[in-house]
Amino acid sequence: MAASDFKTWMGDVQAQMESALSIFLPASTQLPERLHDAMRYSVLDGGKRVRPLLTFAAGHLVNAPAERLQAAAAAVEMIHAYSLVHDDMPAMDNDVLRRGKPTVHVAFGEATALLAGDALQAAAFDVLSERQLADSPADQLKMVHLLARAAGSLGMCGGQGIDLYSVGQALTLPELERMHILKTGALIRAAVLLGSYCGQPLSEAERHGLDHFAKCIGLAFQVVDDILDCEADSATLGKTAGKDAANNKPTYVALLGMKGAKDKAAELKQAAFDALLPFGERAQYLHALAGYIVDRKY
């Protein structure tokens, strides 16, 4: 796929999602206005929309309608946004910059930030369950279960808990990978699989291959995040750079060194590419996204 074609597709999906999220989120004029302002502030006008892009790319694989993909991707992005709001708060990472602007608790206060995160989590399941997104009710129920599992203590929240409890500790590579399979990888995996349920059914072998792709690229995303935290500045990242090292958190760079971390990212990218081989040209956007995720500079 030509780089220009991928860039055009990516811009189109990002524009679709900005519009869809604006519609799915409560209006700023709706009571309670300040809470809804905070929710919209945390979600709109920022971020690469990697998870929605993955949902759409997986949807392309199964010829899914755009309207279904918009809702599934919005649900994932709301969960992601809520996690960032809570992670940035003083009780956790205590950060003041996100997506190039003040974090939600800085802009709206801690109490409103806490409520905004809670409300975004609920809104995600509202969007996911309000309309038909899969051909069968059983598949739609699987979608709700997938996102719930990915967001909870056996997924993203569990990984964040391990991260908090591991500050100052020297984790082994399997322990570090397990933490990030949950903290970062679970929601990325959900983004891919939700997209795959929005269209034509996949065989068990195909779904297994897609799941393996999602796991590889989810880990790769975190490895690259660790690299960029060391190599990029705050203006480029849109968030505070160097915080992991400053807070003595376990990272791939700390464990493997910079070269080892970059080698690990390249290895995971190749494994993701290999998992897509049986899908041929249908996986062109997933293939391009895997390259984008690993080769990105912010």
Coordinates of C-alpha atoms in Angstrom, one line a residue:
M1 CA 0.0 0.0 0.0
A2 CA 1.3 3.5 -0.9
A3 CA 2.1 5.7 2.0
S4 CA -0.1 8.4 0.6
D5 CA -3.1 6.0 0.4
F6 CA -2.6 5.0 4.0
K7 CA -2.3 8.6 5.2
T8 CA -5.5 9.5 3.3
W9 CA -7.4 6.5 4.9
M10 CA -6.0 7.4 8.3
G11 CA -7.1 11.0 8.0
D12 CA -10.6 10.0 6.9
V13 CA -11.0 7.6 9.9
Q14 CA -9.8 10.2 12.3
A15 CA -12.2 12.8 10.9
Q16 CA -15.1 10.3 11.1
M17 CA -14.2 9.5 14.7
E18 CA -14.0 13.2 15.7
S19 CA -17.5 13.7 14.4
A20 CA -18.9 10.5 15.8
L21 CA -17.4 11.1 19.3
S22 CA -18.8 14.6 19.3
I23 CA -22.3 13.1 18.6
F24 CA -22.0 10.2 21.1
L25 CA -20.8 12.3 24.0
P26 CA -23.3 14.4 25.9
A27 CA -23.6 18.0 24.8
S28 CA -21.9 20.7 26.8
T29 CA -25.3 22.4 27.2
Q30 CA -26.8 19.3 28.8
L31 CA -27.0 19.3 32.6
P32 CA -24.6 18.9 34.4
E33 CA -22.8 21.1 32.0
R34 CA -19.4 21.2 33.7
L35 CA -19.1 17.4 33.9
H36 CA -20.1 17.1 30.2
D37 CA -17.5 19.8 29.4
A38 CA -14.8 17.8 31.1
M39 CA -15.8 14.6 29.3
R40 CA -15.7 16.3 25.9
Y41 CA -12.4 18.0 26.8
S42 CA -10.8 14.7 27.6
V43 CA -11.9 13.0 24.4
L44 CA -12.2 15.5 21.6
D45 CA -9.4 17.4 19.7
G46 CA -6.5 15.2 20.6
G47 CA -4.7 11.9 20.3
K48 CA -3.7 9.7 17.3
R49 CA -6.9 7.6 17.6
V50 CA -4.8 4.4 17.3
R51 CA -7.4 2.2 18.8
P52 CA -10.3 3.5 16.5
L53 CA -7.9 3.1 13.5
L54 CA -7.3 -0.5 14.5
T55 CA -11.1 -1.1 14.8
F56 CA -11.6 0.3 11.4
A57 CA -8.7 -1.7 9.9
A58 CA -10.1 -4.9 11.4
G59 CA -13.5 -3.9 10.1
H60 CA -12.1 -3.5 6.6
L61 CA -11.0 -7.2 6.9
V62 CA -14.7 -8.2 7.3
N63 CA -16.4 -5.6 5.1
A64 CA -18.1 -4.0 8.2
P65 CA -20.3 -0.9 7.7
A66 CA -18.8 2.4 8.8
E67 CA -21.7 3.2 11.2
R68 CA -21.0 0.0 13.2
L69 CA -17.3 0.7 13.3
Q70 CA -17.8 4.3 14.5
A71 CA -19.8 3.1 17.5
A72 CA -17.5 0.2 18.4
A73 CA -14.4 2.5 18.0
A74 CA -16.0 5.2 20.1
A75 CA -16.7 2.8 22.9
V76 CA -13.0 1.8 23.0
E77 CA -11.8 5.4 22.7
M78 CA -14.0 6.4 25.7
I79 CA -12.5 3.7 27.8
H80 CA -9.1 4.8 26.7
A81 CA -9.8 8.4 27.5
Y82 CA -11.3 7.6 30.9
S83 CA -8.1 5.7 31.8
L84 CA -5.9 8.6 30.9
V85 CA -8.0 11.0 33.0
H86 CA -7.6 8.8 36.0
D87 CA -4.0 7.9 35.4
D88 CA -3.0 11.5 35.2
M89 CA -4.5 12.3 38.6
P90 CA -2.3 13.1 41.7
A91 CA -3.1 9.7 43.3
M92 CA -1.5 7.9 40.3
D93 CA 0.9 9.5 37.8
N94 CA 0.2 13.1 39.0
D95 CA 0.8 14.6 35.5
V96 CA -0.2 18.0 34.3
L97 CA 0.1 17.6 30.5
R98 CA -1.8 15.3 28.1
R99 CA -2.3 15.6 24.4
G100 CA -0.6 19.0 24.5
K101 CA -3.0 20.6 26.9
P102 CA -3.5 20.7 30.7
T103 CA -4.8 17.4 32.1
V104 CA -8.4 17.2 33.1
H105 CA -7.9 17.5 36.9
V106 CA -5.8 20.6 36.3
A107 CA -8.4 22.2 34.0
F108 CA -11.5 21.1 35.9
G109 CA -10.4 20.0 39.4
E110 CA -9.9 16.5 40.8
A111 CA -13.5 15.8 41.8
T112 CA -14.8 16.6 38.3
A113 CA -12.0 14.6 36.7
L114 CA -12.9 11.6 38.8
L115 CA -16.5 11.8 37.8
A116 CA -15.6 12.5 34.1
G117 CA -13.6 9.2 34.0
D118 CA -16.4 7.3 35.7
A119 CA -19.0 8.7 33.3
L120 CA -16.9 8.0 30.2
Q121 CA -16.6 4.3 31.3
A122 CA -20.4 4.1 31.5
A123 CA -20.9 6.0 28.3
A124 CA -18.7 3.4 26.4
F125 CA -21.1 0.6 27.3
D126 CA -24.1 2.8 26.5
V127 CA -22.7 3.3 23.0
L128 CA -21.7 -0.3 22.6
S129 CA -25.1 -1.7 23.6
E130 CA -27.5 0.9 22.3
R131 CA -27.5 -0.1 18.6
Q132 CA -27.0 -3.3 16.5
L133 CA -23.3 -3.6 15.8
A134 CA -23.1 -7.3 15.0
D135 CA -25.2 -9.6 12.8
S136 CA -26.2 -11.8 15.8
P137 CA -27.1 -10.9 19.3
A138 CA -24.6 -13.5 20.6
D139 CA -21.8 -11.7 18.8
Q140 CA -22.8 -8.4 20.1
L141 CA -22.9 -9.8 23.6
K142 CA -19.3 -11.1 23.0
M143 CA -18.3 -7.5 22.1
V144 CA -19.7 -6.1 25.4
H145 CA -17.9 -8.9 27.3
L146 CA -14.6 -8.3 25.4
L147 CA -14.6 -4.6 26.3
A148 CA -15.6 -5.2 29.9
R149 CA -12.9 -7.8 30.4
A150 CA -10.3 -5.6 28.6
A151 CA -11.1 -2.6 30.8
G152 CA -11.3 -4.3 34.2
S153 CA -9.0 -5.9 36.8
L154 CA -8.2 -8.8 34.3
G155 CA -7.1 -6.2 31.7
M156 CA -6.3 -2.5 31.7
C157 CA -7.0 -1.7 35.4
G158 CA -5.2 -4.8 36.5
G159 CA -2.1 -3.9 34.5
Q160 CA -2.2 -0.4 35.9
G161 CA -2.3 -1.9 39.4
I162 CA 0.7 -4.0 38.7
D163 CA 2.5 -0.9 37.3
L164 CA 1.8 1.0 40.5
Y165 CA 2.9 -1.8 42.8
S166 CA 6.1 -2.4 40.7
V167 CA 7.6 1.1 41.1
G168 CA 11.2 0.7 42.2
Q169 CA 11.2 -3.1 41.5
A170 CA 13.3 -5.0 39.0
L171 CA 10.9 -7.0 36.9
T172 CA 11.9 -9.9 34.6
L173 CA 11.0 -9.7 30.9
P174 CA 8.0 -12.1 31.3
E175 CA 6.8 -10.1 34.3
L176 CA 7.1 -6.8 32.4
E177 CA 5.3 -8.3 29.3
R178 CA 2.5 -9.7 31.5
M179 CA 2.0 -6.2 33.0
H180 CA 1.8 -4.5 29.6
I181 CA -0.3 -7.3 28.0
L182 CA -2.9 -6.2 30.6
K183 CA -2.2 -2.4 30.9
T184 CA -1.9 -1.5 27.2
G185 CA -2.4 -4.6 25.2
A186 CA -5.8 -5.6 26.4
L187 CA -7.6 -2.5 25.1
I188 CA -5.7 -2.6 21.8
R189 CA -6.7 -6.3 21.4
A190 CA -10.3 -5.3 22.2
A191 CA -10.2 -2.6 19.5
V192 CA -9.1 -5.1 16.9
L193 CA -11.6 -7.8 17.9
L194 CA -14.6 -5.5 18.2
G195 CA -14.0 -4.3 14.6
S196 CA -13.9 -7.9 13.5
Y197 CA -17.3 -8.7 14.9
C198 CA -19.0 -5.8 13.0
G199 CA -18.9 -7.5 9.7
Q200 CA -18.8 -10.9 8.0
P201 CA -17.9 -13.9 10.3
L202 CA -14.4 -15.2 10.6
S203 CA -13.4 -18.8 11.1
E204 CA -11.9 -19.8 14.4
A205 CA -8.4 -20.0 12.7
E206 CA -8.8 -16.5 11.3
R207 CA -9.9 -15.1 14.6
H208 CA -7.0 -16.7 16.4
G209 CA -4.6 -15.2 13.8
L210 CA -6.2 -11.8 14.3
D211 CA -6.0 -12.1 18.0
H212 CA -2.3 -13.0 17.8
F213 CA -1.7 -9.9 15.6
A214 CA -3.5 -7.8 18.2
K215 CA -1.4 -9.1 21.1
C216 CA 1.9 -8.6 19.2
I217 CA 1.0 -5.0 18.2
G218 CA -0.3 -4.2 21.7
L219 CA 3.0 -5.1 23.2
A220 CA 4.9 -3.3 20.5
F221 CA 3.0 -0.2 21.2
Q222 CA 4.2 -0.1 24.8
V223 CA 7.8 -0.9 23.9
V224 CA 7.8 2.1 21.5
D225 CA 6.1 4.2 24.2
D226 CA 9.0 3.4 26.6
I227 CA 11.5 4.3 23.9
L228 CA 9.9 7.6 23.1
D229 CA 9.7 8.5 26.8
C230 CA 13.5 8.5 26.7
E231 CA 14.1 9.9 23.2
A232 CA 11.4 12.5 22.5
D233 CA 10.6 15.7 24.3
S234 CA 7.4 16.8 25.9
A235 CA 6.4 19.1 23.1
T236 CA 6.7 16.3 20.6
L237 CA 4.9 13.7 22.8
G238 CA 2.1 16.1 24.0
K239 CA 2.7 14.7 27.5
T240 CA 5.5 14.9 30.0
A241 CA 8.6 13.1 28.8
G242 CA 11.0 11.2 31.0
K243 CA 8.5 10.5 33.8
D244 CA 9.0 6.7 33.8
A245 CA 12.7 7.0 34.5
A246 CA 12.1 9.9 37.0
N247 CA 9.5 7.7 38.9
N248 CA 11.8 4.6 38.8
K249 CA 9.2 2.6 36.9
P250 CA 10.1 -0.7 35.2
T251 CA 10.3 -0.2 31.4
Y252 CA 11.7 -2.1 28.4
V253 CA 14.5 0.4 28.0
A254 CA 15.5 0.0 31.7
L255 CA 15.4 -3.8 31.4
L256 CA 16.8 -4.3 27.8
G257 CA 18.7 -1.1 27.1
M258 CA 17.8 1.2 24.2
K259 CA 19.1 -1.2 21.5
G260 CA 17.4 -4.2 23.1
A261 CA 14.1 -2.3 23.3
K262 CA 14.3 -1.3 19.6
D263 CA 15.1 -4.9 18.6
K264 CA 12.2 -6.1 20.7
A265 CA 9.8 -3.6 18.9
A266 CA 11.1 -4.8 15.5
E267 CA 10.6 -8.4 16.5
L268 CA 7.0 -7.8 17.6
K269 CA 6.3 -5.9 14.4
Q270 CA 7.5 -8.8 12.3
A271 CA 5.4 -11.2 14.3
A272 CA 2.4 -9.0 13.8
F273 CA 3.1 -9.0 10.0
D274 CA 3.4 -12.8 10.0
A275 CA 0.0 -13.2 11.7
L276 CA -1.6 -11.2 8.9
L277 CA -0.2 -13.3 6.0
P278 CA -3.3 -15.6 5.7
F279 CA -5.5 -12.6 5.1
G280 CA -3.7 -11.2 2.1
E281 CA -4.7 -7.8 0.8
R282 CA -7.7 -7.7 3.1
A283 CA -5.3 -6.9 5.9
Q284 CA -3.6 -4.0 4.2
Y285 CA -4.7 -1.4 6.7
L286 CA -3.8 -3.6 9.7
H287 CA -0.4 -4.2 8.1
A288 CA 0.2 -0.5 7.5
L289 CA -0.9 0.4 11.1
A290 CA 1.5 -2.1 12.6
G291 CA 4.3 -0.3 10.8
Y292 CA 3.0 3.1 11.8
I293 CA 2.7 2.1 15.5
V294 CA 6.3 0.8 15.7
D295 CA 7.9 3.4 13.5
R296 CA 6.1 6.5 15.0
K297 CA 8.0 9.4 16.6
Y298 CA 5.4 10.5 19.1

